[in-house]
Coordinates of C-alpha atoms in Angstrom, one line a residue:
Chain A
X1 CA 11.5 -12.1 9.3
X2 CA 8.3 -12.0 6.7
X3 CA 6.1 -9.5 6.2
X4 CA 2.7 -9.1 4.2
X5 CA -0.3 -7.2 3.8
X6 CA -3.5 -8.6 3.5
X7 CA -6.1 -6.5 1.7
X8 CA -9.6 -7.5 3.7
X9 CA -11.7 -4.8 2.1
X10 CA -10.9 -2.5 -0.9
X11 CA -13.9 -0.4 -0.6
X12 CA -14.7 3.2 0.3
X13 CA -18.3 4.4 2.3
X14 CA -20.3 1.3 0.8
X15 CA -19.2 -2.8 0.2
X16 CA -19.4 -4.1 -3.3
X17 CA -20.1 -7.6 -4.4
X18 CA -16.8 -8.2 -4.5
X19 CA -15.6 -5.7 -2.1
X20 CA -15.6 -5.9 1.8
X21 CA -15.1 -2.2 3.8
X22 CA -11.9 -0.8 4.8
X23 CA -10.2 -3.7 6.7
X24 CA -5.9 -4.6 6.3
X25 CA -4.2 -6.9 8.0
X26 CA -0.2 -6.9 8.3
X27 CA 1.5 -9.4 9.1
X28 CA 5.2 -9.6 10.4
X29 CA 6.3 -13.3 11.7
X30 CA 3.5 -14.0 14.1
X31 CA 2.3 -10.6 14.3
X32 CA -1.2 -9.7 13.3
X33 CA -2.0 -5.7 13.6
X34 CA -5.3 -4.6 12.0
X35 CA -5.8 -1.2 10.3
X36 CA -9.4 -0.3 10.1
X37 CA -12.8 -2.6 10.9
X38 CA -14.7 -1.8 8.4
X39 CA -18.2 -3.6 8.6
X40 CA -17.8 -7.3 8.0
X41 CA -14.3 -7.9 8.6
X42 CA -14.4 -10.3 10.6
X43 CA -16.2 -12.7 7.6
X44 CA -13.2 -11.4 5.6
X45 CA -10.9 -12.3 7.9
X46 CA -12.7 -15.9 8.1
X47 CA -13.1 -15.8 4.1
X48 CA -9.4 -15.6 3.8
X49 CA -6.9 -16.4 6.2
X50 CA -9.4 -17.7 9.3
X51 CA -9.8 -15.1 12.2
X52 CA -6.9 -14.8 14.0
X53 CA -6.1 -13.6 17.4
X54 CA -5.3 -10.2 15.8
X55 CA -2.4 -8.8 18.8
X56 CA -3.3 -5.2 17.9
X57 CA -5.9 -2.9 15.6
X58 CA -5.0 0.7 14.6
X59 CA -7.9 2.8 13.6
X60 CA -7.3 5.8 10.9
X61 CA -10.4 7.5 12.3
X62 CA -14.0 7.3 12.7
X63 CA -16.2 7.0 9.7
X64 CA -18.6 4.1 10.3
X65 CA -17.2 2.1 7.4
X66 CA -14.3 2.1 9.0
X67 CA -15.0 1.1 12.2
X68 CA -18.3 -0.5 12.4
X69 CA -16.8 -4.5 12.2
X70 CA -15.2 -3.8 15.6
X71 CA -18.1 -5.2 18.0
X72 CA -19.0 -7.6 15.9
X73 CA -15.1 -9.2 15.4
X74 CA -14.9 -8.6 19.3
X75 CA -18.0 -10.3 20.2
X76 CA -17.3 -13.3 18.2
X77 CA -13.6 -12.8 20.0
X78 CA -15.7 -13.3 23.1
X79 CA -17.3 -16.4 22.2
X80 CA -14.4 -18.3 20.9
X81 CA -13.0 -17.7 24.6
X82 CA -10.3 -15.4 23.7
X83 CA -8.2 -14.5 26.9
X84 CA -5.1 -12.8 25.2
X85 CA -5.4 -8.9 25.6
X86 CA -6.8 -6.7 22.4
X87 CA -5.0 -3.6 21.8
X88 CA -7.3 -0.7 20.3
X89 CA -5.4 2.8 19.1
X90 CA -6.9 5.6 17.4
X91 CA -6.8 8.8 17.2
X92 CA -8.7 10.9 19.9
X93 CA -12.0 10.4 20.2
X94 CA -11.3 6.4 20.2
X95 CA -12.2 6.0 23.6
X96 CA -15.8 7.8 23.2
X97 CA -16.6 5.3 20.5
X98 CA -15.6 2.8 22.7
X99 CA -17.8 4.1 25.5
X100 CA -20.7 4.1 22.1
X101 CA -19.7 0.7 21.1
X102 CA -19.5 -0.7 24.5
X103 CA -23.5 -1.6 25.3
X104 CA -22.9 -3.6 21.7
X105 CA -19.9 -5.6 22.6
X106 CA -21.2 -6.2 26.2
X107 CA -18.6 -8.0 28.6
X108 CA -15.8 -10.0 27.2
X109 CA -13.4 -13.0 28.0
X110 CA -10.5 -10.6 27.8
X111 CA -9.1 -7.6 28.1
X112 CA -9.8 -4.8 25.5
X113 CA -7.4 -1.8 26.0
X114 CA -7.9 1.5 24.2
X115 CA -5.4 4.0 23.6
X116 CA -5.9 7.4 22.0
X117 CA -2.9 8.4 19.9
X118 CA -1.6 11.7 19.2
X119 CA -0.2 12.5 15.5
X120 CA 3.6 12.1 16.0
X121 CA 3.7 9.8 18.6
X122 CA 5.6 6.3 17.9
X123 CA 4.6 3.4 19.5
X124 CA 7.4 1.0 20.0
X125 CA 7.3 -2.5 19.5
X126 CA 10.0 -5.2 19.2
X127 CA 11.6 -4.6 16.3
X128 CA 10.0 -1.7 15.0
X129 CA 7.7 1.4 16.2
X130 CA 4.3 2.5 14.7
X131 CA 4.4 5.8 14.3
X132 CA 1.0 7.7 13.7
X133 CA 1.3 11.1 11.6
X134 CA -1.6 13.5 10.8
X135 CA -3.4 13.4 7.4
X136 CA -6.2 15.4 5.8
X137 CA -9.6 14.2 6.1
X138 CA -11.4 16.9 7.5
X139 CA -11.7 15.1 10.7
X140 CA -9.2 14.1 13.7
X141 CA -7.3 11.5 11.4
X142 CA -4.2 9.4 11.4
X143 CA -2.2 7.6 9.2
X144 CA 0.1 4.9 10.0
X145 CA 3.7 4.0 8.9
X146 CA 5.5 0.3 10.1
X147 CA 9.1 1.5 10.4
X148 CA 11.3 -1.2 10.8
X149 CA 14.5 -1.0 13.2
X150 CA 18.1 -0.8 10.9
X151 CA 19.9 -3.9 11.2
X152 CA 23.6 -4.7 11.8
X153 CA 25.4 -4.9 8.6
X154 CA 27.3 -7.9 6.8
X155 CA 30.0 -9.5 8.9
X156 CA 33.2 -9.6 7.1
X157 CA 34.6 -12.9 8.2
X158 CA 38.1 -12.5 6.4
X159 CA 38.3 -9.3 7.5
X160 CA 38.1 -10.4 11.2
X161 CA 40.6 -12.8 10.5
X162 CA 43.5 -10.8 8.7
X163 CA 42.4 -8.5 11.8
X164 CA 43.9 -11.6 14.5
X165 CA 40.9 -13.0 15.3
X166 CA 40.1 -16.6 15.1
X167 CA 36.5 -18.6 14.2
X168 CA 34.8 -18.7 17.3
X169 CA 32.6 -17.5 19.8
X170 CA 34.2 -14.1 19.3
X171 CA 32.6 -14.0 15.8
X172 CA 29.4 -13.8 17.3
X173 CA 30.3 -11.2 20.0
X174 CA 31.7 -9.3 17.2
X175 CA 28.4 -9.0 15.5
X176 CA 26.3 -8.8 18.6
X177 CA 28.3 -5.5 18.9
X178 CA 30.9 -6.4 21.3
X179 CA 34.8 -5.1 21.2
X180 CA 36.8 -8.4 21.5
X181 CA 40.8 -9.2 21.9
X182 CA 42.9 -9.8 19.1
X183 CA 46.1 -11.0 17.8
X184 CA 47.3 -7.3 17.3
X185 CA 45.0 -5.6 19.7
X186 CA 41.3 -4.6 20.4
X187 CA 39.0 -5.3 17.9
X188 CA 35.5 -3.3 17.6
X189 CA 32.5 -4.1 15.8
X190 CA 32.9 -1.2 13.2
X191 CA 36.0 -2.9 11.5
X192 CA 34.9 -5.7 10.6
X193 CA 31.0 -5.0 9.5
X194 CA 29.4 -3.5 6.8
X195 CA 26.7 0.0 7.2
X196 CA 23.8 -1.5 8.7
X197 CA 21.3 -1.7 6.5
X198 CA 17.7 -0.2 6.7
X199 CA 14.5 -1.8 7.8
X200 CA 10.9 -2.0 6.3
X201 CA 8.8 0.5 6.1
X202 CA 5.0 0.2 5.0
X203 CA 2.8 3.1 5.4
X204 CA -1.1 3.1 5.3
X205 CA -2.7 6.4 5.1
X206 CA -6.5 5.6 5.5
X207 CA -8.5 8.6 3.6
X208 CA -7.0 11.4 3.2
X209 CA -6.4 14.1 0.8
X210 CA -2.4 13.6 -0.6
X211 CA -0.6 16.1 1.9
X212 CA 2.6 17.1 2.4
X213 CA 3.2 14.5 5.7
X214 CA 2.6 11.6 4.0
X215 CA 5.0 12.1 1.3
X216 CA 7.6 13.0 4.0
X217 CA 6.8 9.9 6.3
X218 CA 6.3 7.2 2.9
X219 CA 9.7 8.3 1.8
X220 CA 11.3 5.7 0.3
X221 CA 8.9 3.3 1.5
X222 CA 8.7 -0.2 0.7
X223 CA 4.8 -0.4 0.2
X224 CA 2.2 2.7 0.5
X225 CA -1.4 1.6 0.6
X226 CA -3.2 4.3 -0.2
X227 CA -6.8 5.7 -1.0
X228 CA -7.3 6.5 -4.2
X229 CA -11.4 7.1 -4.2
X230 CA -11.8 9.1 -7.1
X231 CA -10.3 9.6 -10.7
X232 CA -8.8 13.4 -11.6
X233 CA -12.6 13.9 -13.7
X234 CA -13.8 14.1 -10.0
X235 CA -10.7 16.0 -8.4
X236 CA -13.0 19.1 -7.6
X237 CA -14.9 16.4 -5.8
X238 CA -12.1 14.8 -4.6
X239 CA -10.6 18.0 -2.8
X240 CA -14.1 18.7 -1.0
X241 CA -14.4 15.4 0.5
X242 CA -11.2 15.3 1.5
X243 CA -9.9 12.2 -0.7
X244 CA -7.3 11.8 -3.2
X245 CA -7.6 11.0 -7.2
X246 CA -5.1 8.2 -8.2
X247 CA -3.7 10.5 -10.0
X248 CA -2.9 12.6 -7.0
X249 CA -1.9 9.2 -4.9
X250 CA 0.6 8.1 -8.0
X251 CA 2.2 12.2 -7.7
X252 CA 2.8 11.9 -4.4
X253 CA 4.4 7.8 -4.3
X254 CA 6.1 9.0 -6.9
X255 CA 7.7 12.2 -5.2
X256 CA 8.2 9.6 -1.7
X257 CA 10.3 7.3 -4.2
X258 CA 8.7 4.7 -2.9
X259 CA 9.0 1.0 -4.1
X260 CA 5.5 0.1 -5.0
X261 CA 2.1 1.9 -4.3
X262 CA -1.0 0.1 -3.3
X263 CA -4.3 1.9 -3.8
X264 CA -7.4 0.8 -2.3
X265 CA -10.8 2.8 -0.8
X266 CA -12.5 1.9 -4.1
X267 CA -15.5 3.8 -4.9
X268 CA -18.3 2.4 -6.8
X269 CA -18.3 5.1 -9.2
X270 CA -14.9 4.2 -11.1
X271 CA -13.5 0.9 -12.1
X272 CA -10.4 -0.3 -10.9
X273 CA -8.9 -0.3 -14.3
X274 CA -9.5 3.2 -14.5
X275 CA -7.9 4.2 -11.0
X276 CA -4.9 1.9 -12.1
X277 CA -4.3 3.2 -15.3
X278 CA -5.0 6.9 -14.0
X279 CA -1.7 5.7 -11.6
X280 CA 0.3 4.1 -13.8
X281 CA 0.9 6.9 -16.2
X282 CA 2.6 8.9 -13.7
X283 CA 4.2 6.0 -11.3
X284 CA 4.3 2.8 -13.1
X285 CA 4.5 0.6 -9.9
X286 CA 1.3 1.1 -9.1
X287 CA -1.3 -1.5 -8.0
X288 CA -5.2 -2.0 -7.1
X289 CA -5.5 -4.6 -5.0
X290 CA -8.8 -6.8 -5.3
X291 CA -9.8 -8.2 -2.1
X292 CA -8.0 -11.1 -0.3
X293 CA -4.9 -10.1 -2.1
X294 CA -1.4 -9.4 -0.6
X295 CA 2.0 -7.7 -0.7
X296 CA 5.2 -9.6 0.4
X297 CA 7.6 -7.1 1.2
X298 CA 10.8 -8.4 1.2
X299 CA 14.2 -7.1 2.7
X300 CA 15.0 -4.2 0.1
X301 CA 18.4 -6.5 -1.3
X302 CA 16.5 -9.5 -1.5
X303 CA 13.9 -8.2 -4.2
X304 CA 10.7 -6.3 -4.6
X305 CA 7.4 -6.4 -3.2
X306 CA 5.2 -8.4 -5.1
X307 CA 1.8 -8.8 -5.3
X308 CA 0.2 -11.7 -5.3
X309 CA -3.7 -12.2 -6.3
X310 CA -6.6 -14.0 -3.9
X311 CA -9.2 -16.2 -4.9
X312 CA -10.9 -12.7 -5.9
X313 CA -14.1 -13.3 -4.1
Chain B
X1 CA -49.4 -12.1 -5.9
X2 CA -45.7 -13.3 -5.7
X3 CA -44.5 -14.6 -2.1
X4 CA -40.7 -15.5 -1.6
X5 CA -38.4 -15.5 1.1
X6 CA -34.8 -15.1 0.5
X7 CA -32.6 -16.4 3.2
X8 CA -29.6 -13.7 3.2
X9 CA -27.3 -14.8 6.3
X10 CA -28.4 -18.3 8.3
X11 CA -25.6 -18.5 10.5
X12 CA -26.1 -18.1 14.0
X13 CA -23.8 -15.8 16.6
X14 CA -20.4 -15.9 14.4
X15 CA -20.2 -15.7 10.6
X16 CA -18.6 -18.5 8.5
X17 CA -16.9 -18.6 5.3
X18 CA -20.5 -19.7 3.5
X19 CA -23.1 -18.0 6.0
X20 CA -23.4 -14.9 6.9
X21 CA -25.3 -13.5 9.9
X22 CA -29.0 -13.1 10.4
X23 CA -31.2 -11.6 7.4
X24 CA -34.0 -13.0 5.9
X25 CA -36.0 -10.8 3.4
X26 CA -39.2 -11.5 2.4
X27 CA -41.1 -10.1 -1.0
X28 CA -44.4 -9.6 -1.6
X29 CA -45.6 -8.7 -5.3
X30 CA -43.6 -4.8 -4.7
X31 CA -42.5 -5.1 -0.7
X32 CA -39.6 -5.4 0.6
X33 CA -39.8 -7.1 4.4
X34 CA -36.9 -7.7 6.3
X35 CA -36.3 -9.6 9.5
X36 CA -33.1 -9.5 11.7
X37 CA -30.0 -7.3 10.2
X38 CA -27.1 -8.6 11.6
X39 CA -23.4 -7.2 10.3
X40 CA -22.9 -7.8 6.4
X41 CA -26.1 -7.7 5.4
X42 CA -25.9 -4.8 3.3
X43 CA -23.3 -6.6 1.5
X44 CA -25.8 -10.3 1.3
X45 CA -28.0 -8.2 0.1
X46 CA -25.4 -6.3 -2.8
X47 CA -24.5 -9.6 -3.6
X48 CA -27.9 -11.1 -3.8
X49 CA -30.8 -9.2 -4.9
X50 CA -29.2 -5.7 -4.7
X51 CA -29.5 -3.2 -1.9
X52 CA -33.1 -2.6 -2.9
X53 CA -35.1 -0.1 -0.5
X54 CA -36.4 -2.0 2.5
X55 CA -39.8 -1.2 3.4
X56 CA -39.8 -2.1 6.9
X57 CA -37.2 -4.0 9.0
X58 CA -38.2 -6.4 11.6
X59 CA -35.9 -7.2 14.6
X60 CA -36.7 -10.3 16.8
X61 CA -34.3 -10.0 19.8
X62 CA -31.6 -7.6 20.3
X63 CA -28.6 -10.0 20.3
X64 CA -25.6 -8.4 18.8
X65 CA -25.6 -11.0 15.6
X66 CA -29.1 -9.6 14.9
X67 CA -28.9 -5.9 14.7
X68 CA -25.1 -4.9 13.9
X69 CA -25.8 -4.7 10.2
X70 CA -28.3 -2.1 10.8
X71 CA -26.2 1.6 10.9
X72 CA -23.7 0.2 8.2
X73 CA -27.2 -0.4 6.1
X74 CA -29.0 3.0 7.0
X75 CA -25.4 4.5 6.0
X76 CA -25.4 3.0 3.2
X77 CA -28.9 4.1 2.1
X78 CA -28.1 7.7 3.1
X79 CA -25.4 7.7 0.6
X80 CA -27.8 6.7 -1.9
X81 CA -29.8 9.5 -1.3
X82 CA -32.8 7.5 0.0
X83 CA -36.2 9.6 0.4
X84 CA -38.5 7.2 1.1
X85 CA -38.8 6.6 5.4
X86 CA -37.8 3.6 6.4
X87 CA -39.7 1.5 9.6
X88 CA -38.0 -0.3 12.0
X89 CA -40.0 -2.5 14.4
X90 CA -39.0 -4.7 17.4
X91 CA -39.7 -5.8 21.1
X92 CA -39.8 -3.0 23.6
X93 CA -36.1 -2.1 24.0
X94 CA -35.9 -0.9 20.3
X95 CA -36.0 2.9 21.3
X96 CA -32.5 2.4 23.5
X97 CA -30.8 0.8 20.9
X98 CA -31.2 3.2 18.4
X99 CA -30.3 6.0 20.7
X100 CA -27.0 3.6 21.2
X101 CA -26.9 3.2 17.4
X102 CA -27.4 7.1 16.6
X103 CA -24.1 8.3 17.2
X104 CA -22.9 5.5 14.5
X105 CA -25.9 6.2 11.8
X106 CA -25.5 10.0 12.0
X107 CA -28.0 12.0 10.1
X108 CA -29.7 10.0 7.2
X109 CA -31.2 11.7 4.3
X110 CA -34.6 10.0 4.8
X111 CA -37.0 9.4 8.2
X112 CA -35.9 6.6 10.3
X113 CA -39.8 5.9 11.8
X114 CA -38.4 3.6 15.3
X115 CA -41.5 1.1 16.7
X116 CA -41.8 -0.7 20.0
X117 CA -43.9 -3.4 19.2
X118 CA -45.9 -6.0 22.0
X119 CA -46.3 -9.6 21.8
X120 CA -49.6 -10.1 20.9
X121 CA -50.2 -7.3 18.5
X122 CA -50.7 -7.1 14.7
X123 CA -49.8 -4.8 12.7
X124 CA -52.0 -4.4 9.8
X125 CA -50.6 -4.2 6.5
X126 CA -52.4 -4.0 3.0
X127 CA -53.9 -7.5 2.4
X128 CA -51.9 -8.9 5.4
X129 CA -51.1 -8.2 9.2
X130 CA -47.8 -9.0 10.6
X131 CA -48.2 -10.5 13.8
X132 CA -45.9 -10.2 16.5
X133 CA -45.8 -13.0 18.6
X134 CA -43.5 -13.8 22.4
X135 CA -40.8 -16.7 21.7
X136 CA -38.6 -18.2 24.2
X137 CA -35.3 -16.6 24.4
X138 CA -34.6 -15.6 27.8
X139 CA -34.7 -12.0 26.8
X140 CA -37.4 -9.8 25.0
X141 CA -37.7 -11.9 21.9
X142 CA -40.7 -11.8 19.1
X143 CA -41.8 -14.4 16.2
X144 CA -43.2 -12.6 13.7
X145 CA -46.0 -14.3 11.5
X146 CA -47.0 -12.8 8.3
X147 CA -50.8 -13.9 7.1
X148 CA -52.1 -12.5 4.6
X149 CA -56.2 -12.1 4.4
X150 CA -58.5 -14.7 3.2
X151 CA -59.1 -14.2 -0.5
X152 CA -63.1 -14.5 -1.8
X153 CA -64.2 -17.9 -2.8
X154 CA -64.2 -18.9 -6.5
X155 CA -67.2 -17.8 -8.4
X156 CA -69.1 -19.9 -10.4
X157 CA -71.0 -18.3 -13.8
X158 CA -72.8 -21.2 -14.6
X159 CA -74.1 -21.2 -11.1
X160 CA -75.0 -17.5 -11.8
X161 CA -76.4 -17.9 -15.1
X162 CA -78.7 -20.4 -14.0
X163 CA -80.4 -18.2 -11.4
X164 CA -80.8 -15.4 -14.1
X165 CA -77.6 -13.3 -13.7
X166 CA -76.7 -12.8 -17.5
X167 CA -72.6 -12.6 -18.2
X168 CA -71.6 -9.0 -18.0
X169 CA -71.6 -6.2 -15.4
X170 CA -73.2 -7.7 -12.6
X171 CA -70.9 -11.1 -12.3
X172 CA -67.9 -8.3 -11.4
X173 CA -70.4 -7.0 -8.9
X174 CA -71.2 -10.2 -7.3
X175 CA -67.4 -11.0 -7.2
X176 CA -66.6 -8.2 -5.6
X177 CA -69.3 -8.9 -2.6
X178 CA -72.6 -6.8 -4.0
X179 CA -76.1 -8.5 -4.5
X180 CA -77.5 -8.0 -7.8
X181 CA -81.1 -8.3 -9.3
X182 CA -81.5 -11.5 -11.7
X183 CA -84.1 -12.8 -13.5
X184 CA -85.9 -14.8 -10.6
X185 CA -85.4 -11.9 -7.6
X186 CA -81.9 -11.1 -5.4
X187 CA -79.2 -13.2 -6.2
X188 CA -76.4 -13.0 -2.9
X189 CA -72.8 -13.7 -3.8
X190 CA -73.1 -16.7 -1.4
X191 CA -75.0 -18.0 -3.8
X192 CA -72.6 -17.8 -6.6
X193 CA -68.9 -18.1 -4.7
X194 CA -67.0 -20.7 -3.2
X195 CA -65.7 -20.7 0.2
X196 CA -63.7 -17.9 0.6
X197 CA -60.0 -19.1 0.8
X198 CA -57.3 -18.7 3.5
X199 CA -54.3 -16.7 2.2
X200 CA -50.5 -17.9 2.8
X201 CA -48.8 -17.3 6.2
X202 CA -45.2 -17.2 6.9
X203 CA -43.8 -17.7 10.3
X204 CA -40.1 -16.6 11.5
X205 CA -39.0 -17.4 14.8
X206 CA -35.7 -15.7 15.3
X207 CA -33.8 -17.2 17.9
X208 CA -35.7 -19.5 20.5
X209 CA -36.8 -22.7 22.4
X210 CA -39.2 -24.5 20.8
X211 CA -42.3 -23.4 22.1
X212 CA -46.4 -23.8 22.2
X213 CA -47.1 -20.2 21.0
X214 CA -44.6 -20.7 18.1
X215 CA -47.0 -24.4 17.2
X216 CA -49.9 -22.1 17.9
X217 CA -49.1 -19.4 15.3
X218 CA -47.9 -21.3 12.9
X219 CA -50.7 -23.9 12.6
X220 CA -50.8 -24.7 8.9
X221 CA -48.4 -22.2 8.1
X222 CA -47.0 -22.4 4.4
X223 CA -43.6 -21.6 5.6
X224 CA -42.0 -21.8 9.3
X225 CA -38.5 -20.7 9.4
X226 CA -37.4 -21.9 12.6
X227 CA -33.8 -21.7 14.3
X228 CA -31.9 -24.9 15.0
X229 CA -28.9 -24.1 16.5
X230 CA -27.9 -27.3 17.9
X231 CA -28.5 -30.7 17.7
X232 CA -29.8 -33.3 20.0
X233 CA -26.9 -34.5 21.0
X234 CA -26.7 -31.0 22.5
X235 CA -30.4 -30.7 24.4
X236 CA -29.2 -29.7 27.5
X237 CA -27.3 -26.9 25.5
X238 CA -30.0 -25.9 23.8
X239 CA -31.8 -25.8 26.8
X240 CA -29.8 -23.9 28.8
X241 CA -29.4 -21.4 25.6
X242 CA -32.7 -21.1 25.1
X243 CA -32.3 -22.4 21.4
X244 CA -33.8 -25.4 19.6
X245 CA -32.4 -28.6 18.6
X246 CA -33.6 -29.5 15.0
X247 CA -35.4 -32.3 16.3
X248 CA -36.9 -30.1 18.4
X249 CA -38.3 -27.8 15.2
X250 CA -39.3 -31.1 13.4
X251 CA -41.6 -32.0 15.8
X252 CA -42.7 -28.5 16.2
X253 CA -43.5 -28.7 12.8
X254 CA -45.2 -31.5 12.2
X255 CA -47.4 -31.0 15.3
X256 CA -48.3 -27.7 13.5
X257 CA -48.7 -29.3 10.5
X258 CA -47.1 -26.7 8.1
X259 CA -46.6 -27.6 4.5
X260 CA -42.1 -26.5 4.7
X261 CA -39.8 -26.0 7.4
X262 CA -36.8 -24.2 6.8
X263 CA -34.3 -24.0 9.2
X264 CA -32.1 -21.3 10.1
X265 CA -29.4 -20.0 12.7
X266 CA -26.5 -22.4 12.1
X267 CA -23.6 -22.9 14.2
X268 CA -20.1 -24.2 12.7
X269 CA -20.2 -26.8 15.8
X270 CA -22.6 -28.8 13.3
X271 CA -22.8 -29.8 9.9
X272 CA -25.9 -28.5 7.9
X273 CA -26.3 -32.3 6.5
X274 CA -26.1 -33.7 9.8
X275 CA -29.1 -30.5 10.7
X276 CA -31.4 -31.5 8.1
X277 CA -30.6 -35.3 8.5
X278 CA -32.5 -35.1 12.1
X279 CA -35.1 -33.2 11.1
X280 CA -36.5 -34.9 8.2
X281 CA -36.5 -37.9 10.4
X282 CA -39.3 -36.1 11.9
X283 CA -40.5 -33.8 9.6
X284 CA -39.8 -34.7 6.0
X285 CA -40.7 -31.1 4.4
X286 CA -37.7 -29.5 6.0
X287 CA -34.6 -27.8 4.2
X288 CA -31.9 -26.1 5.1
X289 CA -31.2 -23.0 3.2
X290 CA -27.9 -21.8 1.9
X291 CA -27.3 -18.2 1.7
X292 CA -28.8 -16.9 -1.2
X293 CA -31.5 -19.8 -1.2
X294 CA -35.1 -19.0 -1.7
X295 CA -38.8 -20.2 -1.2
X296 CA -41.3 -19.6 -3.2
X297 CA -44.4 -19.6 -1.9
X298 CA -47.8 -20.3 -4.3
X299 CA -51.4 -20.0 -2.8
X300 CA -52.4 -23.8 -1.3
X301 CA -54.1 -24.5 -4.8
X302 CA -51.3 -23.7 -6.6
X303 CA -48.6 -26.5 -5.6
X304 CA -46.2 -26.6 -2.6
X305 CA -43.5 -24.3 -1.4
X306 CA -40.6 -24.6 -3.4
X307 CA -36.8 -24.6 -2.4
X308 CA -34.8 -22.4 -5.1
X309 CA -30.9 -22.7 -4.7
X310 CA -29.4 -19.2 -4.9
X311 CA -25.4 -19.1 -6.3
X312 CA -24.4 -20.8 -2.8
X313 CA -21.3 -18.4 -2.2

């Protein structure tokens, strides 16, 4: 099943010519999950993958640059006659935010389900969970981890035949976890299946200081999307504002042994090249995506995460 | 004094790849006046003329596509440490809108002055007035007309000399409206000055059905910026939704004898070329600006309004 991440807005606080406000779209099979929705997100989507009917929105925190795109996007869905419900999840305070936004959104042709989530909660989904974890931004703020279920190990047909199970329907039963009757007695799945294989993990921090919780949650993640608002030369400012430097994020990525680190929430104070270089000095597998870039996340045995360039505008 | 109009967002209701939500910047000398502020306006400005410190914002009505860019733009001004007050004007209901937006804007480093304006009110400014007029959009909605003061006529130095006023400081006094002593007695300004010349007039309708009031206010305007959400083939839909067809706007422009008609608030339902062609069949001096296009508005004696193309993205 395909899994990729589209960077729909990679600026922090204020937009720039090239970077929109925070929004990251995760596509898994046919599902579309949006993380944060800064002003202009609907148009960023229109300019890249189209304004697809997103299934769920996950908000990291309520600073304006992360949420002001919600009312416009929800209204446009209404103009399109959307019927499918839309769920929005976020830390405590989300209900209050929607009370504020309601007069701007008005009535919609579809149901908007607003769900507050506590740090530590896991939202079960078909084939994965979405885990909310506490980050450190001086306000209620959640990081989000998409963690796929383990997959069954690889079936060994030769071993099954050796145990007296002929090629046929029983092969399927064994792979589905059922015990079958072989020529020399019962054959259990664990006798013919390799070790179960882990699923993929994508972690998005939102705005935060680099923190232990992120390192723990992101352990061996395929992709960690971490903010890097500052360079080390402004480490003190990063600390005071509960943001991270590129160096902070890189050290955390190294500690967590992630496969790829993508840095976002760039400030116009620091060139992207400087952010990238500072992080790569510590953690080589760092990218600084431009808006509309994507990262493909294959299963570990099929290769490394791959950075694909969008049209860059 | 230079006067131009920058089309910062020419879509209606929902943005498209090429068109942002409604926003029009009028620049007169060093003044910057913004008419409507749809979602994404701050970035549209950053992508064209820069996020200049706008002096005044004029809202036509409170539909979301015309106002959702306000909180983000006001917050970004705050991040920039703006000190200069910002005035926002709009129809009755503006105060309530700002009560709704306030939690999203938060505290700012500068004063935001919110002023409700009644249809028929004129806001006097240095060298011009901003006149609010009632349009027909099914909700409280204002069009705005920038009307420059009349300018003195052209001074005739030969006539002054003939009346016995020697070239020198008295020439300036006559041009400033003072009576002076000539060789054959008093000389009044009206003896040496041509007829006073009218100033320029730029009229912006916001969303509206084509209406008599607009035709009256826009009489002989240098530039009429009128909405054209529909083609004639959807005239009934235009009527029901209190919008205009391109044909409606063109007939109004012809009746009002404006110098140039600029059509905005385009729907993705109709190609810009079809909107333009439908209007030009009735009123030749019609343009359909793309985002970031400008119109220069010279004094009438210096030439016609000129459509300058932006980079079109």
